[in-house]
Coordinates of C-alpha atoms and ligand atoms in Angstrom, one line a residue:
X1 CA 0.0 0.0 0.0
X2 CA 1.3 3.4 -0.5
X3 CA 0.6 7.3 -1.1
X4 CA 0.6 9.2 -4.4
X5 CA 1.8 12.8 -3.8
X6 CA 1.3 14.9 -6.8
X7 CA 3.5 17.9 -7.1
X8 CA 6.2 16.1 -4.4
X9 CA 8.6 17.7 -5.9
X10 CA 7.7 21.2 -4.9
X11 CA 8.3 23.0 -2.0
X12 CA 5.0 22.2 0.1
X13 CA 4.6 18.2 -1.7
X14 CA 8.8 17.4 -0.7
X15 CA 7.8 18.3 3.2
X16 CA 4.8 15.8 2.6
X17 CA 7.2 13.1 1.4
X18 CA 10.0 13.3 4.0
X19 CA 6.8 13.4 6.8
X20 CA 5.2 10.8 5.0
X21 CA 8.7 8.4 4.9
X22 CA 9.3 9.7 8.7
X23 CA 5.8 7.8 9.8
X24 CA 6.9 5.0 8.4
X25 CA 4.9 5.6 4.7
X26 CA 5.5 3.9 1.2
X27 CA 5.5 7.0 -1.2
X28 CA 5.1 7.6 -5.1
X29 CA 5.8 11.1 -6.4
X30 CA 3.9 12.3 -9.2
X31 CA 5.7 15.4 -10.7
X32 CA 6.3 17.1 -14.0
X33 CA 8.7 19.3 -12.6
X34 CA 7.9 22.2 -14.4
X35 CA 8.0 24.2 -10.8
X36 CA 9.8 21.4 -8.6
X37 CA 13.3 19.5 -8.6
X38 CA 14.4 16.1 -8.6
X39 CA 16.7 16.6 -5.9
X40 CA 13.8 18.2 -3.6
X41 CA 12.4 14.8 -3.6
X42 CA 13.4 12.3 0.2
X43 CA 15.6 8.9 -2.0
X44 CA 13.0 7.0 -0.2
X45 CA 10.3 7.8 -2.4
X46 CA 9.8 6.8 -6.1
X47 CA 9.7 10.0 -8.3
X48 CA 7.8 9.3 -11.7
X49 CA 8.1 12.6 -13.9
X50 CA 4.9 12.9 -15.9
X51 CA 1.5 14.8 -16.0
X52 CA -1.7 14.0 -13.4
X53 CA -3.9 14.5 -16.3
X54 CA -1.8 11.5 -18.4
X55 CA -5.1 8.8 -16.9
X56 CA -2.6 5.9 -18.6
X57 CA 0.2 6.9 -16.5
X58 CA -2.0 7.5 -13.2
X59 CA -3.8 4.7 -13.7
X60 CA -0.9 2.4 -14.1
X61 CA 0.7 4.0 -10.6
X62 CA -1.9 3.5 -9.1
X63 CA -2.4 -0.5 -9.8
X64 CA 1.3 -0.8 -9.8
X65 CA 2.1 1.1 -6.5
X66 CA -1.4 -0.1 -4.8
X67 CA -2.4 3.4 -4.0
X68 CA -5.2 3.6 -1.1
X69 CA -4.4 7.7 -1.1
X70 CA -3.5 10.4 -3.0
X71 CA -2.4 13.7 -1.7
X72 CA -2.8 16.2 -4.3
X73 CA -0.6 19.7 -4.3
X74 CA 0.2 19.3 -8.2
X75 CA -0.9 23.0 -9.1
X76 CA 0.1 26.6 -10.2
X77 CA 0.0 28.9 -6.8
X78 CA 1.0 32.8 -7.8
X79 CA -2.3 35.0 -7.2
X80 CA -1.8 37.6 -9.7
X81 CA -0.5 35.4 -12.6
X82 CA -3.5 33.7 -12.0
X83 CA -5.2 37.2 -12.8
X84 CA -2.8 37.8 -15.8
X85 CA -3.6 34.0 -16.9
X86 CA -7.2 33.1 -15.6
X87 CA -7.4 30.3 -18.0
X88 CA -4.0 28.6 -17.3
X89 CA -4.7 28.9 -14.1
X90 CA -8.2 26.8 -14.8
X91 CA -6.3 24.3 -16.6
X92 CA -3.6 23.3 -14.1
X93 CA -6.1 23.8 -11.1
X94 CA -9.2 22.7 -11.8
X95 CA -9.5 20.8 -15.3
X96 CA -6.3 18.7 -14.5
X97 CA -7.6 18.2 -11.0
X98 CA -10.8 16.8 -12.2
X99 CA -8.7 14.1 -14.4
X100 CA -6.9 13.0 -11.6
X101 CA -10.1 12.2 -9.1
X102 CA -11.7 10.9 -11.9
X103 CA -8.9 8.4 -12.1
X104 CA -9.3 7.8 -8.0
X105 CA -12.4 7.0 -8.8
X106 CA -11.9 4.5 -11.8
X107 CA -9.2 2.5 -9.3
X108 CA -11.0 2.5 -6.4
X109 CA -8.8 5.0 -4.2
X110 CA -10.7 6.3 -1.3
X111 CA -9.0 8.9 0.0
X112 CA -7.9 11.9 -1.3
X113 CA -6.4 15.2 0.3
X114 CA -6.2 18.5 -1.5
X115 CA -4.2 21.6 -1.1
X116 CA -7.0 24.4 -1.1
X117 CA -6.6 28.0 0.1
X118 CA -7.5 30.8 2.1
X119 CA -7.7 32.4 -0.7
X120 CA -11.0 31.2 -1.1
X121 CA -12.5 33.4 1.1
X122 CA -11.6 36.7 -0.8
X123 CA -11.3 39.9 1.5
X124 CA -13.6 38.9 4.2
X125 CA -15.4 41.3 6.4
X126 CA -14.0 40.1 9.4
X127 CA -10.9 38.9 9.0
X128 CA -10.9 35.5 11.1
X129 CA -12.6 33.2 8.9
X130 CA -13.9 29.5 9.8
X131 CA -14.8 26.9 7.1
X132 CA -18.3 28.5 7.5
X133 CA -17.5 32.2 6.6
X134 CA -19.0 32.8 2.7
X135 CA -16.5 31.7 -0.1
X136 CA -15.8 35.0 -2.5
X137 CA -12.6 34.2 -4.2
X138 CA -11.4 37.4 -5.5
X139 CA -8.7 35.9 -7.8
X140 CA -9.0 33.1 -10.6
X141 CA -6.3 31.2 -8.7
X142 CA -8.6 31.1 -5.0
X143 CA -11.7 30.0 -7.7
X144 CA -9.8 27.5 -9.6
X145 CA -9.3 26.0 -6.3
X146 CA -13.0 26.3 -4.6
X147 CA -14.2 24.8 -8.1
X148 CA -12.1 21.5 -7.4
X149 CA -13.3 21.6 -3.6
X150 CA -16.5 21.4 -4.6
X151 CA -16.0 18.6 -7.5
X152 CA -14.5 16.5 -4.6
X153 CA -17.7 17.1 -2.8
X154 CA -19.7 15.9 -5.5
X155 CA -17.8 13.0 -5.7
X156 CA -17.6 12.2 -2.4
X157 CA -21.7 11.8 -2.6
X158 CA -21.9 10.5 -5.4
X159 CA -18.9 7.4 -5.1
X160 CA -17.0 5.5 -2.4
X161 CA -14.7 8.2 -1.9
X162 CA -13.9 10.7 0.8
X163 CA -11.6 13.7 1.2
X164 CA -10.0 16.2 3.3
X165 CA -9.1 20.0 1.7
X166 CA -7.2 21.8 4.0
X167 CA -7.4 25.6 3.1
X168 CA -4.2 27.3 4.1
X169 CA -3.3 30.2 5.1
X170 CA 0.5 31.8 4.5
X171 CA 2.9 28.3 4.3
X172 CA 6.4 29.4 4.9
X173 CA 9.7 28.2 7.0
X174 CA 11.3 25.1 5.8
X175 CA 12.0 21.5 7.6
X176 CA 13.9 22.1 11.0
X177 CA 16.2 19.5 9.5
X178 CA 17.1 21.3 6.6
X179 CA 16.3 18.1 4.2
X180 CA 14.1 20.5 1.8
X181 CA 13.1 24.0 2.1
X182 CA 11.3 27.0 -0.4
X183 CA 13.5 26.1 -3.6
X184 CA 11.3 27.5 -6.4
X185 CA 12.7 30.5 -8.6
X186 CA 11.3 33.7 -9.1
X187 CA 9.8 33.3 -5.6
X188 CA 7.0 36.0 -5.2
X189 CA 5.8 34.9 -1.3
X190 CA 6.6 37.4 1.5
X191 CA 9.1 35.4 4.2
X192 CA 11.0 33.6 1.4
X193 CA 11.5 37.3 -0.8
X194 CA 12.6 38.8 2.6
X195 CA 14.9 35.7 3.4
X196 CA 16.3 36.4 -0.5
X197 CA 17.0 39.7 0.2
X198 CA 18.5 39.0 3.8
X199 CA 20.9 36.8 2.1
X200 CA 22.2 39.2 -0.1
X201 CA 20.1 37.5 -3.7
X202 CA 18.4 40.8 -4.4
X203 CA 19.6 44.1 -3.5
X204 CA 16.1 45.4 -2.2
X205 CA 12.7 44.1 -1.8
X206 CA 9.2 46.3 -2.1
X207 CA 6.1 46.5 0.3
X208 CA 2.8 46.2 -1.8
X209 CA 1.2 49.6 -0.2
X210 CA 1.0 50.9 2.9
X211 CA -2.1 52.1 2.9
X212 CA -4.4 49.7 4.0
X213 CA -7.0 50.0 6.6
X214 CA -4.5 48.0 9.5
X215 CA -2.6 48.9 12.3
X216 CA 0.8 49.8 10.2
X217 CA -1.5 50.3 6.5
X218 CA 0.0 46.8 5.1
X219 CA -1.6 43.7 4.8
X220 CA -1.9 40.8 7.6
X221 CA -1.6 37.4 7.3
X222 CA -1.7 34.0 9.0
X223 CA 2.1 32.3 8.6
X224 CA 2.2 28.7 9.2
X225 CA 5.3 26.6 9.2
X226 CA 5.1 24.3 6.6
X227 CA 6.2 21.1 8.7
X228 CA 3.2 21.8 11.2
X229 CA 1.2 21.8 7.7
X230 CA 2.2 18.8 6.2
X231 CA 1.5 17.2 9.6
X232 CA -1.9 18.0 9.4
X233 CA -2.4 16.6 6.2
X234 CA -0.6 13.1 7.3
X235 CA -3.4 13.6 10.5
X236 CA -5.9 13.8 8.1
X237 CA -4.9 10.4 5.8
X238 CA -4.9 9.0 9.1
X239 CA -8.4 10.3 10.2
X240 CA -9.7 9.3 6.5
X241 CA -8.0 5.9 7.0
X242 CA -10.2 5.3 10.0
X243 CA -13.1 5.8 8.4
X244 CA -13.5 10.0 9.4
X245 CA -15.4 11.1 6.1
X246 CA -14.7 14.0 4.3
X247 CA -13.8 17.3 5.6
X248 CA -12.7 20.9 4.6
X249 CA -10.6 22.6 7.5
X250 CA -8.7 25.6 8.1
X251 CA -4.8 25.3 8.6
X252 CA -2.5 28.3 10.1
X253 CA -2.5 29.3 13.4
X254 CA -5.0 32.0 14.3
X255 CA -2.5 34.7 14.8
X256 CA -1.9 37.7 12.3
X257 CA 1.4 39.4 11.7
X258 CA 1.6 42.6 9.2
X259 CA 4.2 42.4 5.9
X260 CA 6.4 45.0 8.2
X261 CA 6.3 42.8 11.2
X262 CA 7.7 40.1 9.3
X263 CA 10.6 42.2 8.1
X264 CA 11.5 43.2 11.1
X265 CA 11.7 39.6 12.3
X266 CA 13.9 38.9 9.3
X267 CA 16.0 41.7 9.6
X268 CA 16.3 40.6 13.5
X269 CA 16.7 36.8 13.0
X270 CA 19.1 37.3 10.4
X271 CA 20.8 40.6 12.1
X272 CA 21.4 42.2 8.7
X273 CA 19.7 45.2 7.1
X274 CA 18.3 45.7 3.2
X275 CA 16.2 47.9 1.0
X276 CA 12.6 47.8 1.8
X277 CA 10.6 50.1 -1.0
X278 CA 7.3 50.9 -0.6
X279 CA 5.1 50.6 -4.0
X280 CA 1.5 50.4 -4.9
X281 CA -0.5 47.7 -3.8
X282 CA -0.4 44.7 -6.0
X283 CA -3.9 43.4 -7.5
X284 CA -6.0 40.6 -5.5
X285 CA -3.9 40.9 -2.2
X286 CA -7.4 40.8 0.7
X287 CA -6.4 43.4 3.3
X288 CA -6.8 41.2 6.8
X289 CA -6.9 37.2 6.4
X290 CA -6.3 35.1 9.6
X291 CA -7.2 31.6 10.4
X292 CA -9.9 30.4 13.0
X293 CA -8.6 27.0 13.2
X294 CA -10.3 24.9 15.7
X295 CA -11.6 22.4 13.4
X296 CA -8.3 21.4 12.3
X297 CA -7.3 21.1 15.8
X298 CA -10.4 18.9 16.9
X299 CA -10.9 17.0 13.9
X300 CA -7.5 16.2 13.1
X301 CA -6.0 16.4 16.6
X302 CA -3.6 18.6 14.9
X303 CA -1.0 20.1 17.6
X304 CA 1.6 22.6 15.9
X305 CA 5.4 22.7 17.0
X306 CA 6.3 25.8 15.3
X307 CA 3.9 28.5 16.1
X308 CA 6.3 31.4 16.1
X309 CA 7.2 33.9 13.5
X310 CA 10.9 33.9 14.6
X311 CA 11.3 30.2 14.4
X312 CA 9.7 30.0 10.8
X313 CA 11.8 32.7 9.5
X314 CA 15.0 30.9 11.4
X315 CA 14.4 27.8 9.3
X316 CA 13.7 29.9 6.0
X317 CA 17.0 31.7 6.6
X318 CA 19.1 28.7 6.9
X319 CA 17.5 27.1 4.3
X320 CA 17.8 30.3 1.7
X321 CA 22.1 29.8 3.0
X322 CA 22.3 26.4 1.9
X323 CA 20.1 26.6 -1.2
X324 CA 22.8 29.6 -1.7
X325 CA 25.9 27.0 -1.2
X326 CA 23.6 24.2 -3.4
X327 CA 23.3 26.7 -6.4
X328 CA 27.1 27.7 -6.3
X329 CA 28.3 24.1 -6.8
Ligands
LIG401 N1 4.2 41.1 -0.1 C1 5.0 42.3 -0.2 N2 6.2 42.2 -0.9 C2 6.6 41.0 -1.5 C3 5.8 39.9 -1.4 C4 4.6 40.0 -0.7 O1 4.7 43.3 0.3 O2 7.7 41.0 -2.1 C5 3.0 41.2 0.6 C6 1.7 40.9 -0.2 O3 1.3 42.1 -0.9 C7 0.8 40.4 0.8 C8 1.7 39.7 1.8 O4 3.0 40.2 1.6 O5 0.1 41.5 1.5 C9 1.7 38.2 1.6 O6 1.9 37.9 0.3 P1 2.4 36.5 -0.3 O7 2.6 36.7 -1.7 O8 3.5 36.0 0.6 O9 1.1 35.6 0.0 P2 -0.4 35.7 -0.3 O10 -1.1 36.1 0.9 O11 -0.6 36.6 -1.5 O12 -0.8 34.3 -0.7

């Protein structure tokens, strides 16, 4: 028996496979590297480069490897490409995403987890949202994703097949172990652009307006560290092993910290100073987005390790330094 983990060659799917192997897992990557590396992905898994919309090549993993899960990250994740490129953004997301269950389906797998989003929620009206709060993606990338949440629950009342889409919030830091860490180029999220400029790979970074109705006028957001994240999903195959059903939950932690608090922490962590430019506000950022996360917690039993903004930007800094020392071999 063993897991398929689309996109395990990516920053989010590698940390899945190394948790995975840690508890003891069988693991199959399916990746077409297109974002991820080869070397991202833990020697115990099997990487098989290819597609999740190829249904022969799925198929035949999924017989050959005797999949009883599939975790499913396999996706494009930038909010305002997706708003450049709304229908590339519906292919990779939500058209390929609807071949792959549809090939859960045809072998029988009856358990599937899927990377959603906060981003689902658009700019809410309060900013803590639970799984209940009303879904108003503001960006083609948050409705590519709520249109594949709801195909799975279609599915999952319509088949013998159940799933768990964890929304998250801001994913950053890297494993504590340094095995794999934020490796993607042309990296556009806030902690690992700070951690780039920290380390000396850009000369300056910008702050997307400052003049937003929040305590310092830039945005807040909910950072959770990506191992505490990938736990929760390994909770979750658990939980759907058992016989759980399906469920959406929340995952960060509940706590909000502005773009400038989180320079400051990587200016402090790191103890070195750069170029922070204030610009205009970029399209499809929500002001306010936090996490209320309970379900996550009760459902899942989920307990994080690494709820603190210094720790996460700690592990992102060391891994940015030896991503540095990789990339000059
Ligand atoms: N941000 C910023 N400068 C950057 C990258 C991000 O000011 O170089 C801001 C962005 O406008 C947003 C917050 O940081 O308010 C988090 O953005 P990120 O892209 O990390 O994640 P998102 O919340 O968009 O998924």
């Amino acid at each position: 028996m063993s897991v398929l983990v689309t996109g395990g060659a990516g920053y989010i799917g590698s940390h899945m496979v190394w948790e995975l192997l840690d508890q003891g897992e069988e693991v199959v990557v399916l990746d077409r590297l297109s974002t991820g590396f080869d070397w991202a992905v833990a020697g115990g898994a099997q990487l098989v480069v290819g597609d999740i919309a190829d249904q022969e090549l799925v198929e035949d993993l999924i017989r050959t490897h005797d999949v009883d899960a599939i975790i499913h990250f396999a996706g494009s994740i930038i909010v305002p490409e997706s708003v450049a490129d709304p229908l590339g953004y519906y292919l990779n997301n939500t058209v390929k995403s609807r071949s792959l269950i549809e090939s859960a389906i045809r072998c029988g797998v009856k358990h599937f987890i899927f990377s959603s989003t906060a981003a689902v929620y658009g700019s809410p009206e309060q900013f803590l949202v639970n799984e209940d709060t009303s879904l108003q993606p503001e960006s083609p990338y948050g409705t590519s994703k709520l249109m594949t949440e709801l195909m799975l629950r279609d599915c999952a009342a319509a088949h013998d097949f159940e799933f768990t889409a964890l929304r998250y919030f801001n994913v950053s830091g890297a494993d504590p172990d340094q095995r794999t860490g934020q490796s993607t180029k042309g990296a556009t999220h806030l902690i690992k652009v700070a951690c780039e400029a920290a380390t000396g790979k850009r000369d300056h970074m910008d702050v997307f307006g400052t003049d937003y109705d929040t305590p310092d006028g830039t945005c807040i957001r909910d950072y959770v560290h990506v191992s505490d994240l990938v736990n929760a999903h390994y909770l979750a195959l658990r939980r759907l092993r058992a016989g759980g059903g399906s469920l959406v939950a929340n995952c960060g932690y509940g706590r909000g910290y502005s773009v400038l608090e989180v320079i400051d922490a990587v200016k402090a962590v790191s103890q070195t100073e750069f170029e922070v430019r204030v610009v205009d506000r970029r399209p499809g950022d929500a002001v306010a987005i936090v996490a209320q996360a309970e379900r996550c917690r009760s459902e899942l039993g989920w307990q994080p390790r690494y709820d603190d903004l210094r720790t996460i930007v700690s592990h992102a800094l060391q891994w940015e330094a030896k991503l540095s020392r990789r990339n000059r071999q």
